[in-house]
XYZ file of C-alpha atoms in Angstrom:
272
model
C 150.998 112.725 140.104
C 153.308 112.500 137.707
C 156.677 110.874 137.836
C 159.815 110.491 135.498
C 159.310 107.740 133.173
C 163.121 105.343 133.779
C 164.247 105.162 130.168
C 167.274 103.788 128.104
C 170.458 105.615 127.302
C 168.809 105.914 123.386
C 165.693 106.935 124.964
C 163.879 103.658 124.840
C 161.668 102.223 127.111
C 161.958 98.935 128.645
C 159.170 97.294 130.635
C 158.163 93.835 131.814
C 154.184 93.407 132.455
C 153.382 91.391 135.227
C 149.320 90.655 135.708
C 146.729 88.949 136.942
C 149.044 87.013 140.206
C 145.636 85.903 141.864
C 148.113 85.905 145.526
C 146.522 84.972 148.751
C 147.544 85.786 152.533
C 148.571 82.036 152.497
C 151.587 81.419 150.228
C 149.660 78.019 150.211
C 146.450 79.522 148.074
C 145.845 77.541 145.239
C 143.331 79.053 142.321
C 141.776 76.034 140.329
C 144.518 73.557 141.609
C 147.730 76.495 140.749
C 149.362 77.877 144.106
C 149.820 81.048 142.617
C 152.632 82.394 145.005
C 154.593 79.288 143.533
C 154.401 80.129 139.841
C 155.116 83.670 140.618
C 157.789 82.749 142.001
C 159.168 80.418 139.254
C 158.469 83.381 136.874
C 160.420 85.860 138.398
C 162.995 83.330 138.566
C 162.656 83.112 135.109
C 163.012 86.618 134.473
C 166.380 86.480 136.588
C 167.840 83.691 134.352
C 166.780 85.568 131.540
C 168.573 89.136 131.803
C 166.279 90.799 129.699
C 166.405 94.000 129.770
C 163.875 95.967 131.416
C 164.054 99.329 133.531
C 160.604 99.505 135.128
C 157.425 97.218 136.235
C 154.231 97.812 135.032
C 151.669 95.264 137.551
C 148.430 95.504 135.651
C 145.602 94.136 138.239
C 144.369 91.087 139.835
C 146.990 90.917 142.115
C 145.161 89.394 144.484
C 142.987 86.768 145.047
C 141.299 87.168 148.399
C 141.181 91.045 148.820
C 143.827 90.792 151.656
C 146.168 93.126 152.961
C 148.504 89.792 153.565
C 148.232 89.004 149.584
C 150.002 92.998 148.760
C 152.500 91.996 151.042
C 153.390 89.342 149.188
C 153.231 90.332 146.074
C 155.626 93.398 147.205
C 158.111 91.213 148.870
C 158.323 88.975 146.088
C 158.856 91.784 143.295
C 161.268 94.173 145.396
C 164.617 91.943 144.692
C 164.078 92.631 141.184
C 165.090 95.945 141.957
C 163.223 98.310 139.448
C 160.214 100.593 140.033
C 157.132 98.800 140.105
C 153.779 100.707 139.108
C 150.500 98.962 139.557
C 146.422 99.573 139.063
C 143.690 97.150 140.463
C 141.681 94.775 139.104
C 138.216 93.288 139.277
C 139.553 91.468 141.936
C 141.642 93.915 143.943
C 140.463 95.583 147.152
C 141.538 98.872 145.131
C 141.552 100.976 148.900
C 143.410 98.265 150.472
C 145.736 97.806 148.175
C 146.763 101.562 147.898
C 147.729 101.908 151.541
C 149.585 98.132 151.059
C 151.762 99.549 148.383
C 152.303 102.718 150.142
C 153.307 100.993 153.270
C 156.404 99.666 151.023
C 156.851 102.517 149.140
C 155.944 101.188 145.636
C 154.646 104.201 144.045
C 151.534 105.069 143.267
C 152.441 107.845 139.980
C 150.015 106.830 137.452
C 151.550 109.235 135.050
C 155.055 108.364 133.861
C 156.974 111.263 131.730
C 159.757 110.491 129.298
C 161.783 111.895 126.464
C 159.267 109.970 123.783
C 156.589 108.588 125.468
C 154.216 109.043 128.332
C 152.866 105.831 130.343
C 149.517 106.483 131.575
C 147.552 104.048 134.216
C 143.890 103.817 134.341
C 141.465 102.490 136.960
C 139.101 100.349 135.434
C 137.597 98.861 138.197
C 133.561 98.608 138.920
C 134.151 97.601 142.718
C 131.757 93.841 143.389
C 131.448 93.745 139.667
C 133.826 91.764 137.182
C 133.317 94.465 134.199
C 134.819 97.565 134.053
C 134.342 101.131 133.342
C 136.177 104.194 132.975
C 134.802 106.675 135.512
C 134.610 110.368 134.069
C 137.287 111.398 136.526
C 140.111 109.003 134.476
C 138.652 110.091 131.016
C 139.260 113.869 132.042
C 142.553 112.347 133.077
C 143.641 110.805 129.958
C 142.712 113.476 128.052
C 144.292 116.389 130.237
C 147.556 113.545 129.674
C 147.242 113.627 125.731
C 146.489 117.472 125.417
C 149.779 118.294 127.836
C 151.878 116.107 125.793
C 150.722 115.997 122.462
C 154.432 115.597 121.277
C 154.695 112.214 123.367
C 153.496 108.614 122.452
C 151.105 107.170 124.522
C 151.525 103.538 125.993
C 147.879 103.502 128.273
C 147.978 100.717 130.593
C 144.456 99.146 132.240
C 143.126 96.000 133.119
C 139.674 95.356 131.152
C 139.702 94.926 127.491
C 138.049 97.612 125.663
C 137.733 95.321 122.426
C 136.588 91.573 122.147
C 139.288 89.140 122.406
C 137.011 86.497 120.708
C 135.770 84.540 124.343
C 132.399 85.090 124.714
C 132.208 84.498 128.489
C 135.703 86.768 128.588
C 133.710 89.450 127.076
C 131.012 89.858 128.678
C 133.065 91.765 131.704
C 135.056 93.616 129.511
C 135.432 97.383 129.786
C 131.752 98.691 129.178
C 132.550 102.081 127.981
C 135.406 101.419 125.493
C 133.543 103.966 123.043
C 134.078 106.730 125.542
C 138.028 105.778 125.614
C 138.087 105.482 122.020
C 136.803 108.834 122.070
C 139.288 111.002 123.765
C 141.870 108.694 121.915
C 140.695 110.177 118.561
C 140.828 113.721 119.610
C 144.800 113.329 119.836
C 147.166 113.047 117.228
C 150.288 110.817 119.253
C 150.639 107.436 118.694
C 148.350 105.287 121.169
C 148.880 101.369 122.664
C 146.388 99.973 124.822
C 148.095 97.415 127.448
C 145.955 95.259 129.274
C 145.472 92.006 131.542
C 141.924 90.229 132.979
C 142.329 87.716 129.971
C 145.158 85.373 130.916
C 146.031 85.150 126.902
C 148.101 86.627 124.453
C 146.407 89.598 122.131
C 147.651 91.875 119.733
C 145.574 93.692 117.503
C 144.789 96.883 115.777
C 141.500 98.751 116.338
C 140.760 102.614 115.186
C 144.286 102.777 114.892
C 145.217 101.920 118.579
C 147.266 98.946 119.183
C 145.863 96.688 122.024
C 148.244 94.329 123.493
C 147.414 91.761 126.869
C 149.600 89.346 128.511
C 149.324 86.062 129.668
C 148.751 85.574 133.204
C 151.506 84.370 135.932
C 149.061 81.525 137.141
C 146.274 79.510 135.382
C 145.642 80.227 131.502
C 142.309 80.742 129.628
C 142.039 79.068 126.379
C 141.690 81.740 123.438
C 138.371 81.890 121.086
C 136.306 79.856 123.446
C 132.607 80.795 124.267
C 132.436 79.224 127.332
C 134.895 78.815 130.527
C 137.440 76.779 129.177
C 141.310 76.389 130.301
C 144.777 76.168 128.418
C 147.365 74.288 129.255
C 149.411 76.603 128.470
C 152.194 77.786 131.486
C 152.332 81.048 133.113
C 153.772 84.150 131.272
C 154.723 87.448 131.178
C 155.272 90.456 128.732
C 158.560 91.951 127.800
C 157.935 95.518 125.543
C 160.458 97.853 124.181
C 158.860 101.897 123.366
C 161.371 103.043 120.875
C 161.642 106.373 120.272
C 160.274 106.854 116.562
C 156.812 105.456 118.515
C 157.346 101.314 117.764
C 157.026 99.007 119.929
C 158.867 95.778 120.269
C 157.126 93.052 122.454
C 158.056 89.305 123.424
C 155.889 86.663 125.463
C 157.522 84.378 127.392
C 156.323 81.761 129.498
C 157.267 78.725 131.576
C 157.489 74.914 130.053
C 154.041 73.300 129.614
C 153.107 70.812 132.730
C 154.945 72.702 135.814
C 151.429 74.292 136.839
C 148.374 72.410 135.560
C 145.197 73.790 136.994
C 142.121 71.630 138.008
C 140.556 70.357 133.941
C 137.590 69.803 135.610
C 136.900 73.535 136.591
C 133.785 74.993 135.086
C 134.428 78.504 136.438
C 136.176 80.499 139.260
């Protein structure tokens, strides 16, 4: 389905990236000691105070924590005052079914396939339901490239959830996306310019690979610690990703998060 990609007057594109909420049916749901409706809250509070400029909402999986239909609610009534079209794609651990008719209910849309003057924004279902890796059925790598080859004049911003390079956390990587080379693939049979935006790592990335930029945000509840082979948490507070797709094909992209010590998960957690 594809839908009109909400752009600048100069034909930019603005987006916040909002990921990996972990929500429950109970706005009292904690994940390792963090009630994540709480510091989803504070960060689209944030967001408010900040004014940054940003015509659309790109959700990028994990919104939920406990596979409810309670948890979607949620997460729809807390992101509809912000008053710009949201777009989503499940996680690992979404209930990908339940979660479609959730969002339909409220009428966030489901277009995966976002047109513009410059660029095309393409969402990808990465998810390997009851598994925490992911993988690119051939259904969305017929899609992708049917996207490229219809658009070849457009650059590409391709948003998913797994990472389909190592972010340098051995226990992270493990349940990444298990056939990257397959993506990587169709990528190189198109000329556009290609960025790869992703969440399932709570951390900051940004890196070049085969000439694809591959960016991932931090998550709006607990943290993981970067470059660390096994589980290990970061104190770091809960984020979110501003980007800017200007029309020569660069991007512009800003991390913010909240202050250090508002939402402190458990140190003690070995895993969750």
């Amino acid at each position: 389905m594809e839908t009109k990609l909400p752009q600048a007057q100069d034909g930019s594109v603005r987006l916040l990236q909002i990921t990996d909420t972990h929500l429950f049916a109970s706005a009292d749901g904690q994940l390792l000691a963090v009630r994540t409706a709480d510091s989803l809250a504070a960060v689209l509070a944030q967001v408010q105070i900040n004014d940054h400029p940003y015509d659309l909402i790109l959700a990028t999986g994990d919104l939920s924590q406990d596979h409810s239909a309670e948890s979607y609610q949620r997460f729809a009534s807390m992101m509809l005052p912000l008053a710009r079209s949201i777009y989503w794609l499940p996680g690992n651990h979404d209930d990908a079914p339940l979660m479609t008719a959730s969002m339909h209910a409220v009428g966030i849309s489901e277009a995966k396939q976002l047109v513009g003057d410059h660029w095309q924004v393409l969402l990808l279902d990465t998810q390997v339901r009851g598994k925490p890796h992911g993988v690119l059925g051939d259904h969305q790598l017929a899609a992708l490239d049917q996207a490229l080859r219809q658009y070849p004049d457009r650059h590409v911003l391709i948003a998913l959830h797994h990472q389909a390079v190592p972010v340098g956390c051995a226990w992270l990587d493990q349940h990444n996306l298990k056939n990257a080379d397959e993506l990587f693939a169709v990528l190189a049979r198109h000329p556009q310019q290609k960025t790869i935006l992703f969440g399932h790592v709570h951390q900051e990335f940004d890196e070049v690979h085969q000439g694809v930029r591959l960016i991932a945000s931090p998550s709006t509840c607990i943290q993981f610690k970067p470059l660390c082979d096994g589980f290990t948490l970061d104190e770091s507070g809960p984020g979110w990703r501003y980007l800017t797709l200007h029309p020569d094909g660069r991007i512009a992209s800003e991390v913010w998060r909240l202050p250090v010590g508002q939402f402190v998960p458990d140190p003690n957690a070995t895993g969750y």
